[in-house]
PDB file of C-alpha atoms and ligand atoms in Angstrom:
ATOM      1  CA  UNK S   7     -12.718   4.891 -16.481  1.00 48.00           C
ATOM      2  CA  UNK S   8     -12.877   1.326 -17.084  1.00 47.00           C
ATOM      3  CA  UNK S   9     -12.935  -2.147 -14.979  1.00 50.00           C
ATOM      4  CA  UNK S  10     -15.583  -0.046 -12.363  1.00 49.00           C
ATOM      5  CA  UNK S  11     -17.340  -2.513 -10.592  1.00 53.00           C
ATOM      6  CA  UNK S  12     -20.529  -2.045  -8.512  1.00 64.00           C
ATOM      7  CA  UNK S  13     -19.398  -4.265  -6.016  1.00 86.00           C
ATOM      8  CA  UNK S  14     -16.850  -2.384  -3.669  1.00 90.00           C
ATOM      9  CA  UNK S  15     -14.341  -5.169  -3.036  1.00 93.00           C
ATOM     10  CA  UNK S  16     -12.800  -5.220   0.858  1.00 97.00           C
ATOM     11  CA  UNK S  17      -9.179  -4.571   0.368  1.00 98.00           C
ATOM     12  CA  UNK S  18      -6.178  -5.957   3.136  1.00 98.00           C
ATOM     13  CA  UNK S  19      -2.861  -5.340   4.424  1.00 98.00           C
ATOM     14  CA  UNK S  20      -0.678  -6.707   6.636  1.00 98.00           C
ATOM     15  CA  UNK S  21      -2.467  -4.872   9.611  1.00 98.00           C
ATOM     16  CA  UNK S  22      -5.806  -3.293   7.824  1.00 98.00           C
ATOM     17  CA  UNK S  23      -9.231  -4.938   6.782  1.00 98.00           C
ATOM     18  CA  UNK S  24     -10.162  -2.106   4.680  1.00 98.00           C
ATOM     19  CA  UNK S  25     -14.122  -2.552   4.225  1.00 98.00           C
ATOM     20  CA  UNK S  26     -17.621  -1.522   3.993  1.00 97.00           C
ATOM     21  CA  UNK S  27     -19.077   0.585   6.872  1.00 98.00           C
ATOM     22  CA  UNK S  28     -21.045  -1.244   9.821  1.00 97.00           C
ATOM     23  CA  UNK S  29     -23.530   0.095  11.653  1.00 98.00           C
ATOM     24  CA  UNK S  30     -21.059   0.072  15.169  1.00 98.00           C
ATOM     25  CA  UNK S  31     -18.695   2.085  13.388  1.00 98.00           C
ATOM     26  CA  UNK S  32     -20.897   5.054  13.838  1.00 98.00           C
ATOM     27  CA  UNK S  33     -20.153   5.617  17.695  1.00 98.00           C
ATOM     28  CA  UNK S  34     -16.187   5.424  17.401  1.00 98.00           C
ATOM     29  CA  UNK S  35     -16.901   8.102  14.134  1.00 98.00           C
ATOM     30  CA  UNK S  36     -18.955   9.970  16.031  1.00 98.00           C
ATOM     31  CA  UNK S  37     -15.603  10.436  18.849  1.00 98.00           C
ATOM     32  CA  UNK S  38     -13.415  11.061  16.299  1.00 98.00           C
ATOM     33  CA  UNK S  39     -15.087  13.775  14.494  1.00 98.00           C
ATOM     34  CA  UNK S  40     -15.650  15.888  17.952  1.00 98.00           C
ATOM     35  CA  UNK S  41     -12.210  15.698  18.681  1.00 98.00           C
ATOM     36  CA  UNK S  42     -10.346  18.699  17.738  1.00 98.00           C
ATOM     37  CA  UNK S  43      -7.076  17.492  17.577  1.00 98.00           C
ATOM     38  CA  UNK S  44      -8.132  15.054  14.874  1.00 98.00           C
ATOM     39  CA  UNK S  45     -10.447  17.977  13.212  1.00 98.00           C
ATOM     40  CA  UNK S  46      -7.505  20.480  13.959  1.00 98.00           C
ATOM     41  CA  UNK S  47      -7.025  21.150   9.760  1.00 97.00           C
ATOM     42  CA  UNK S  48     -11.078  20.698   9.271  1.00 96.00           C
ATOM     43  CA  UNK S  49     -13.225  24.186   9.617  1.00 94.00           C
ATOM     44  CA  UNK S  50     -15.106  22.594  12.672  1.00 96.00           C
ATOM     45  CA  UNK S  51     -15.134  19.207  14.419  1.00 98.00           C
ATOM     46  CA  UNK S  52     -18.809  17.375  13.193  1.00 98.00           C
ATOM     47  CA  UNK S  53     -21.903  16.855  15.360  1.00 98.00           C
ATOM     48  CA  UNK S  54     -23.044  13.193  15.366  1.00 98.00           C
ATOM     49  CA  UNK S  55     -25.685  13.968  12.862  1.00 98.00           C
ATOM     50  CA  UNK S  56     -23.281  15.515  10.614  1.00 98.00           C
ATOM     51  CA  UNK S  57     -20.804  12.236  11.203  1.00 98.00           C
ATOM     52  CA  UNK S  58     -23.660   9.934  10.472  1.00 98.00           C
ATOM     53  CA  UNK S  59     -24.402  12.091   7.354  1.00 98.00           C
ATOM     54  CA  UNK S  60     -20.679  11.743   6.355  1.00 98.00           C
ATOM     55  CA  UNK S  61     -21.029   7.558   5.899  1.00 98.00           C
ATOM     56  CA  UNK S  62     -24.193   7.717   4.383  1.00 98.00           C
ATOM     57  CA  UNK S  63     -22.220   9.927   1.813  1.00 98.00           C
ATOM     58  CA  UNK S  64     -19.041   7.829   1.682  1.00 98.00           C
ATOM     59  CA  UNK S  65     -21.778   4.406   1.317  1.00 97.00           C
ATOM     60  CA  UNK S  66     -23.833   6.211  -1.622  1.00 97.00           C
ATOM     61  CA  UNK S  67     -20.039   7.164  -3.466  1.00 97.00           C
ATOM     62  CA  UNK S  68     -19.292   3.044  -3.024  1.00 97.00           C
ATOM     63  CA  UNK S  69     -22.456   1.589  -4.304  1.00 96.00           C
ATOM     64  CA  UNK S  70     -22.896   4.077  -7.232  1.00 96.00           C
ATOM     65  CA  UNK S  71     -18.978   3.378  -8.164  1.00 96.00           C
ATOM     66  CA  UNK S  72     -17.521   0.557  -6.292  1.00 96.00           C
ATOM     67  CA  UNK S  73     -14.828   2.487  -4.454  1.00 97.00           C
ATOM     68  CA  UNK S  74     -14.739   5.052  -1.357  1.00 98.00           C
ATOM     69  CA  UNK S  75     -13.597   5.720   1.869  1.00 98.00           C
ATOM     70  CA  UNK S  76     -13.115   2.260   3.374  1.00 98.00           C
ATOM     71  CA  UNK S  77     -13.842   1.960   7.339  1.00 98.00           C
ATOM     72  CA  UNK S  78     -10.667   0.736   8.296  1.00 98.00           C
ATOM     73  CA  UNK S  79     -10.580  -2.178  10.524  1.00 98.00           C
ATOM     74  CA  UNK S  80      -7.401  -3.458  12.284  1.00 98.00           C
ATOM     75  CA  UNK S  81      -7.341  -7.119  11.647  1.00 98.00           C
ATOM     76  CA  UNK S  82      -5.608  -8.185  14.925  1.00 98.00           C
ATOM     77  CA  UNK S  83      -8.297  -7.146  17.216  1.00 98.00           C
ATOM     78  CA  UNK S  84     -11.299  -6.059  14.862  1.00 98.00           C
ATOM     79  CA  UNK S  85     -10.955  -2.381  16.136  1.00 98.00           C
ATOM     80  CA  UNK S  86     -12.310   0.578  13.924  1.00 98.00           C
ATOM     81  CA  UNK S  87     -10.189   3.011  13.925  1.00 98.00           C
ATOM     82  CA  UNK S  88     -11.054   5.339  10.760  1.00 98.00           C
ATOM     83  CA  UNK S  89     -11.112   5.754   7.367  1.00 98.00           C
ATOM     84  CA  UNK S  90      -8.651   5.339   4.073  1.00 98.00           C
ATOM     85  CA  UNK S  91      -9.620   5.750   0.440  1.00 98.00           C
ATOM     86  CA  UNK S  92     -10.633   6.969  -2.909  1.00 98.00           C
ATOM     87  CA  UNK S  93     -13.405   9.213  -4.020  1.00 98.00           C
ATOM     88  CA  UNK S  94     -14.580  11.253  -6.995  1.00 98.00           C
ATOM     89  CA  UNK S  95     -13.278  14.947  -5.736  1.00 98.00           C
ATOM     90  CA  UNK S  96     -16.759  16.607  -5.255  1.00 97.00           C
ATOM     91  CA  UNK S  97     -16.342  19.842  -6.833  1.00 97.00           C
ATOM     92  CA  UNK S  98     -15.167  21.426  -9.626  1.00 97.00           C
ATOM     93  CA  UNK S  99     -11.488  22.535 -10.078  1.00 97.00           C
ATOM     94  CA  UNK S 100      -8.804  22.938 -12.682  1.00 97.00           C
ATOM     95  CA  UNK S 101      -7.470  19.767 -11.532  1.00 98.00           C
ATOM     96  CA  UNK S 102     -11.118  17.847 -11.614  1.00 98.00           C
ATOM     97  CA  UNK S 103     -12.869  15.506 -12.228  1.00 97.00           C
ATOM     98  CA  UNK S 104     -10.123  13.343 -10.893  1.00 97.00           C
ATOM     99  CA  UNK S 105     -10.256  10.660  -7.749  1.00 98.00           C
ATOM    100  CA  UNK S 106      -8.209  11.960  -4.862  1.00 98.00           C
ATOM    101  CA  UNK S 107      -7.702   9.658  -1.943  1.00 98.00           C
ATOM    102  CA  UNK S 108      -8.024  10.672   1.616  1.00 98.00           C
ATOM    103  CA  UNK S 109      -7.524   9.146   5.511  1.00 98.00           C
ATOM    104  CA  UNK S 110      -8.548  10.203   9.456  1.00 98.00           C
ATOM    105  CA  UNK S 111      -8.040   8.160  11.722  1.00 99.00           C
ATOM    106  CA  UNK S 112      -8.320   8.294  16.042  1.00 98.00           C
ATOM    107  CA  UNK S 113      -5.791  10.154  17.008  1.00 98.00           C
ATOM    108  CA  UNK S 114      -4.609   6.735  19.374  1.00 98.00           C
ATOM    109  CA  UNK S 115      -3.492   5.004  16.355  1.00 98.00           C
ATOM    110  CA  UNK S 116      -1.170   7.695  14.129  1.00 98.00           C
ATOM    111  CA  UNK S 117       2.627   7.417  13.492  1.00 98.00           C
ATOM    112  CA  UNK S 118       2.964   3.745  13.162  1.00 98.00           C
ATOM    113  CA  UNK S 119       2.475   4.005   9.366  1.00 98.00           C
ATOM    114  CA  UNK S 120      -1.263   2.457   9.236  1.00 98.00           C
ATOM    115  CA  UNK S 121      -2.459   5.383   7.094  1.00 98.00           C
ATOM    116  CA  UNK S 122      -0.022   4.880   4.623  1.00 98.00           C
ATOM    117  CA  UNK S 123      -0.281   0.748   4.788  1.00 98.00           C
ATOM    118  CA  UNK S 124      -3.822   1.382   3.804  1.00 98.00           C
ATOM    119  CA  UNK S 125      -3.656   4.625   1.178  1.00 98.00           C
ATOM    120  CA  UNK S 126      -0.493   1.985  -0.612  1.00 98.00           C
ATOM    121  CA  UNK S 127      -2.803  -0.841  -0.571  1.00 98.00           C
ATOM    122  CA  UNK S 128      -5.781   1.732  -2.279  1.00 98.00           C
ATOM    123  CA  UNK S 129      -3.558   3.086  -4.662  1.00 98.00           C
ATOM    124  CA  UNK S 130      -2.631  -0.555  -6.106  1.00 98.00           C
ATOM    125  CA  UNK S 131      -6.235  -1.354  -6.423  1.00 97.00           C
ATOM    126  CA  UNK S 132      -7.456   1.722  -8.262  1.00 97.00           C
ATOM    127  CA  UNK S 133      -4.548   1.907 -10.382  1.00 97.00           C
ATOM    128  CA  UNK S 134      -4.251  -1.879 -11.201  1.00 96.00           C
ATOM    129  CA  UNK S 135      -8.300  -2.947 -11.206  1.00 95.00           C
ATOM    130  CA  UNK S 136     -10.124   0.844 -11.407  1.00 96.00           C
ATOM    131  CA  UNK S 137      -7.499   1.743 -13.901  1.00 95.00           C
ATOM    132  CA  UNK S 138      -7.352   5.181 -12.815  1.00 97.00           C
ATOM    133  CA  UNK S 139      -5.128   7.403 -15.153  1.00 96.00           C
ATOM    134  CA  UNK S 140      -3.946   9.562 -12.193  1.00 97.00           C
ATOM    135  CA  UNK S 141      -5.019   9.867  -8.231  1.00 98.00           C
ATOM    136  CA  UNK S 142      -4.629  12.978  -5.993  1.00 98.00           C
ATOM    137  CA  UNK S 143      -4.600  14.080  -2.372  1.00 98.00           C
ATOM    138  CA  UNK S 144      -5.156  17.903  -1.128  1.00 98.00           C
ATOM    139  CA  UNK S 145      -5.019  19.180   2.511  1.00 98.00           C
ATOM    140  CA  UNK S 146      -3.609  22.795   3.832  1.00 98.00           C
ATOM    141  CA  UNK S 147      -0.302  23.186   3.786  1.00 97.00           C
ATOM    142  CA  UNK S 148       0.194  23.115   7.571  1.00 98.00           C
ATOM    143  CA  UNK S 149      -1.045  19.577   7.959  1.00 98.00           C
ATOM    144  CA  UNK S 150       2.414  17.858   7.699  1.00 98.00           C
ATOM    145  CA  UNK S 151       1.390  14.520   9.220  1.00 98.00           C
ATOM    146  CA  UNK S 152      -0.952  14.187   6.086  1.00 98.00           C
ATOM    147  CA  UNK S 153       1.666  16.118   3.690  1.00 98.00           C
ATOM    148  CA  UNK S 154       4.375  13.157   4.568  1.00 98.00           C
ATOM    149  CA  UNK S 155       1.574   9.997   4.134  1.00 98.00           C
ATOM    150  CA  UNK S 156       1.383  11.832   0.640  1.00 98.00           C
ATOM    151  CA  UNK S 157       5.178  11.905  -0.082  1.00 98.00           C
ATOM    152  CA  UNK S 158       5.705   8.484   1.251  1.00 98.00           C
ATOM    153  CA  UNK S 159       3.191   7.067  -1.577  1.00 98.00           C
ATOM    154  CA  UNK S 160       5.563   8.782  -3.912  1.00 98.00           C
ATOM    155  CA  UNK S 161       3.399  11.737  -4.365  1.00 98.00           C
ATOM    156  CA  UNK S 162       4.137  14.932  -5.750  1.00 98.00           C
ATOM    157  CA  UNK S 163       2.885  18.716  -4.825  1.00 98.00           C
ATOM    158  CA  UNK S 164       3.752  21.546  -7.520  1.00 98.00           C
ATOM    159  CA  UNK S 165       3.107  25.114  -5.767  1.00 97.00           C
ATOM    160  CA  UNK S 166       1.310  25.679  -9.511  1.00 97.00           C
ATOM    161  CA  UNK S 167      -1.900  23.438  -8.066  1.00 98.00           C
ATOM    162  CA  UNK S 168      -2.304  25.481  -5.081  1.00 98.00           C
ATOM    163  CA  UNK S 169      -6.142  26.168  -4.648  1.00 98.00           C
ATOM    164  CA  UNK S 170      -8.736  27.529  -2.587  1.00 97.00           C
ATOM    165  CA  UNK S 171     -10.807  25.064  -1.739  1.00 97.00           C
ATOM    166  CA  UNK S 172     -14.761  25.983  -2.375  1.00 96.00           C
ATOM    167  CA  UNK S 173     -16.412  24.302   0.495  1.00 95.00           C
ATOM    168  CA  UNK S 174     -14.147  26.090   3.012  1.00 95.00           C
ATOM    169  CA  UNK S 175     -15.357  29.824   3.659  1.00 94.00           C
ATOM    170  CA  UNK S 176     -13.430  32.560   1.457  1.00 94.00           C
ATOM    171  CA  UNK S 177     -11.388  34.111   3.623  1.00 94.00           C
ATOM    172  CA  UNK S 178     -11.294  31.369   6.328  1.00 95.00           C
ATOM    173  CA  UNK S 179      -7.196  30.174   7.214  1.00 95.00           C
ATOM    174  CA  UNK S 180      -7.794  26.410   5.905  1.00 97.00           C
ATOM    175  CA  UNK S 181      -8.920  27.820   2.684  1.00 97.00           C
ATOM    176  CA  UNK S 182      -6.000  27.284   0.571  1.00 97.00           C
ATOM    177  CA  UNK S 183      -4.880  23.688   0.006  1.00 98.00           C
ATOM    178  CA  UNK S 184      -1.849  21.954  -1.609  1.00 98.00           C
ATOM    179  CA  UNK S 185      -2.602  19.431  -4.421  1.00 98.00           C
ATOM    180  CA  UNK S 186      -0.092  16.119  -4.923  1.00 98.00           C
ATOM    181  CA  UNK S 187      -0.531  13.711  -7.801  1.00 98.00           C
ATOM    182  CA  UNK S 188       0.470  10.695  -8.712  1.00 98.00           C
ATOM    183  CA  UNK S 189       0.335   9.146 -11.978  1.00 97.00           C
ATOM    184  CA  UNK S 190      -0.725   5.541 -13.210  1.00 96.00           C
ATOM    185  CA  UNK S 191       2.499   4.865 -15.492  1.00 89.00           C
ATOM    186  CA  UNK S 192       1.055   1.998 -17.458  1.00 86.00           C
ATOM    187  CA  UNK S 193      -2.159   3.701 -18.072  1.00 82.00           C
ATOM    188  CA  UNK S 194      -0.720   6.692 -19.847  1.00 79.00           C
ATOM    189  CA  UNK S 195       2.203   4.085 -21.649  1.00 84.00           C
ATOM    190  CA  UNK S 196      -0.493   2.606 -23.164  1.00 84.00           C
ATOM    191  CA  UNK S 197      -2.578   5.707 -24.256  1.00 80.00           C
ATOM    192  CA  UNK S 198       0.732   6.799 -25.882  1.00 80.00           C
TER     193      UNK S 198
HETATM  194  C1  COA Z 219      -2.966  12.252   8.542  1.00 97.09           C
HETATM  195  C2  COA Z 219      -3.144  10.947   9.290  1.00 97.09           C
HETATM  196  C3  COA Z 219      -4.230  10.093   8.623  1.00 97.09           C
HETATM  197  C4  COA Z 219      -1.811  10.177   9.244  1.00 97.09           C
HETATM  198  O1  COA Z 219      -2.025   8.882   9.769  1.00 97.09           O
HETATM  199  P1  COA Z 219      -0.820   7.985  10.321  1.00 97.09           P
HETATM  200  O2  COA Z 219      -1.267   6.564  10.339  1.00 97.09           O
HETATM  201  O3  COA Z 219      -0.289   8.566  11.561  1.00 97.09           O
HETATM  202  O4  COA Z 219       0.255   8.189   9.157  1.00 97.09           O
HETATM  203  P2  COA Z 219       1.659   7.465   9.030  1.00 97.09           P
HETATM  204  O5  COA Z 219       2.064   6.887  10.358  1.00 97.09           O
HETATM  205  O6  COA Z 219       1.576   6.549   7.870  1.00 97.09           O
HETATM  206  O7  COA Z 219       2.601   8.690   8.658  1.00 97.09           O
HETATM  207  C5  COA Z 219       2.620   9.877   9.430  1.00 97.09           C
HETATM  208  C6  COA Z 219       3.913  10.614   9.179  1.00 97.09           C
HETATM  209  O8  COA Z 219       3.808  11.934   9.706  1.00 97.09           O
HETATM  210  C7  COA Z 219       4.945  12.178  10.527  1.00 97.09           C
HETATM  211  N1  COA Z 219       4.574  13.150  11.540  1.00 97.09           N
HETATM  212  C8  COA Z 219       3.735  12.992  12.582  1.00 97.09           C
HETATM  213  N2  COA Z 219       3.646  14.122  13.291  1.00 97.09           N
HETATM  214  C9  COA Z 219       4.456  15.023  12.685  1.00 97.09           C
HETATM  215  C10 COA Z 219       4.794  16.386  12.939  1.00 97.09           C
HETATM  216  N3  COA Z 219       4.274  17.032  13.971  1.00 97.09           N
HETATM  217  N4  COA Z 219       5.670  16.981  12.099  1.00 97.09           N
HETATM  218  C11 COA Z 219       6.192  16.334  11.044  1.00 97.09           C
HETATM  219  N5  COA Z 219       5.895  15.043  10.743  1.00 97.09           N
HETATM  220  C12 COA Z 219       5.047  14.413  11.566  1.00 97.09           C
HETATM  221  C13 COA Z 219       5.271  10.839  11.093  1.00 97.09           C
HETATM  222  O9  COA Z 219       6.593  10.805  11.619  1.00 97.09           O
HETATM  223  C14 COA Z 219       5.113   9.957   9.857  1.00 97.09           C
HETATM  224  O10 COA Z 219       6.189  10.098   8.943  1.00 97.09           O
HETATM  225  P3  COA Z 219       7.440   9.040   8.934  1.00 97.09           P
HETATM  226  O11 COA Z 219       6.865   7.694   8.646  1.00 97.09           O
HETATM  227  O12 COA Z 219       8.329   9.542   7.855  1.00 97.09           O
HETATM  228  O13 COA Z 219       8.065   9.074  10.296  1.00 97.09           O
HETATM  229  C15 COA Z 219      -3.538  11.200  10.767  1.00 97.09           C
HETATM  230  O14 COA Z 219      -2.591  12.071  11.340  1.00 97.09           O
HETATM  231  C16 COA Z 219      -4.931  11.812  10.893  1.00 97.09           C
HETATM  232  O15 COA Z 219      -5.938  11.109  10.876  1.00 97.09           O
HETATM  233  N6  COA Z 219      -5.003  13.164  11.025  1.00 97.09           N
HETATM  234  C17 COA Z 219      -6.273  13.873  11.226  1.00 97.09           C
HETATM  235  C18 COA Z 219      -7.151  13.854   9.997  1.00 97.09           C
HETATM  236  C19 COA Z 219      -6.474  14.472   8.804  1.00 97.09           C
HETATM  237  O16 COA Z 219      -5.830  15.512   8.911  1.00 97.09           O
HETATM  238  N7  COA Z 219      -6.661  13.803   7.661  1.00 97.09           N
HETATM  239  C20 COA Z 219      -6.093  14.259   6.425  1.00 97.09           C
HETATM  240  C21 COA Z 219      -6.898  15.347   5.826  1.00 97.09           C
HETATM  241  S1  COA Z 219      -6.186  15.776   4.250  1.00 97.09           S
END
């Protein structure tokens, strides 16, 4: 991949400061990963501990690459309200290694099109400055509120990339996941 910088540049929208993590972010994570309805397609809703674990993640995948999942801020009021962005998938697959982008966000602030303001806004920056060849997005099939922010960035799902995901338990229901791609059209123009 070219262009990668170290630096993880804050990205914006209309209605999203899309940034590094702060330390107050933590407590409004913390609430949003014990909630089940937000956790309702996850295996189990995350202890504080386990939240706190989940930035420091998300903050070693943006220094080491400079990308990740951006807290998302909304710029009106300076309210956290979750997360959009990219990461290196973190296992292996037939469809890796490949970036796949992801959101959550508080359950008070779905359906008025912020996750897809912000995943748009992600997409244009890692295909135009990271230069990515191709991004995807996975989740179970049931999850249609994440299934439709995919198909409204123009993404696609082919039954054919249907996998069980390895960090869910085999066996468990929200083992097997959908995969939808998108493609960087001037990246593979020019490698043809
Ligand atoms: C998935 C999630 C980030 C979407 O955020 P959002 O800001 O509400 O997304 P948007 O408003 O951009 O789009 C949501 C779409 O789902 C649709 N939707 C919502 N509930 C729905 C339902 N029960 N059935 C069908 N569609 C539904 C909305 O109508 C909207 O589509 P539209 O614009 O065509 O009307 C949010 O629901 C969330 O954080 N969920 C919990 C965490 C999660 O599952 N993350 C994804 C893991 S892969």
């Amino acid at each position: 991949m070219a262009n990668v910088t170290p630096e993880t540049p804050k990205l914006q929208t209309p209605r999203l400061l899309l940034r590094r993590w702060h330390k107050q972010d933590r407590e409004p994570f913390h609430r949003m990963n014990a909630d089940p309805h937000v956790m309702e397609f996850f295996p189990a809703c995350l202890t504080p501990q386990e939240s706190d674990g989940l930035i420091d993640r998300i903050e070693a995948h943006m220094e080491r690459h400079g990308f990740g999942f951006y807290a998302a801020e909304l710029r009106e009021t300076g309210e956290f309200i979750g997360f959009v962005g990219m990461a290196w998938t973190p296992f292996e697959a037939h469809f890796t290694p490949c970036v796949e982008i992801g959101w959550r966000l508080g359950s008070a602030y779905w359906n008025r099109g912020l996750a897809t303001e912000g995943a748009r806004e992600c997409l244009r920056h890692g295909f135009e400055a990271l230069e990515l060849a191709e991004v995807v997005a996975m989740t179970v099939g049931a999850n249609v509120r994440s299934r439709r922010v995919m198909e409204k960035l123009g993404m696609t799902c082919r039954p054919a990339d249907t996998f069980e995901h390895p960090h869910v338990p085999a066996g468990h229901v929200l083992r097997q996941h959908v995969l939808y791609r998108i493609v960087n059209e001037r990246v593979v123009r020019e490698k043809e």
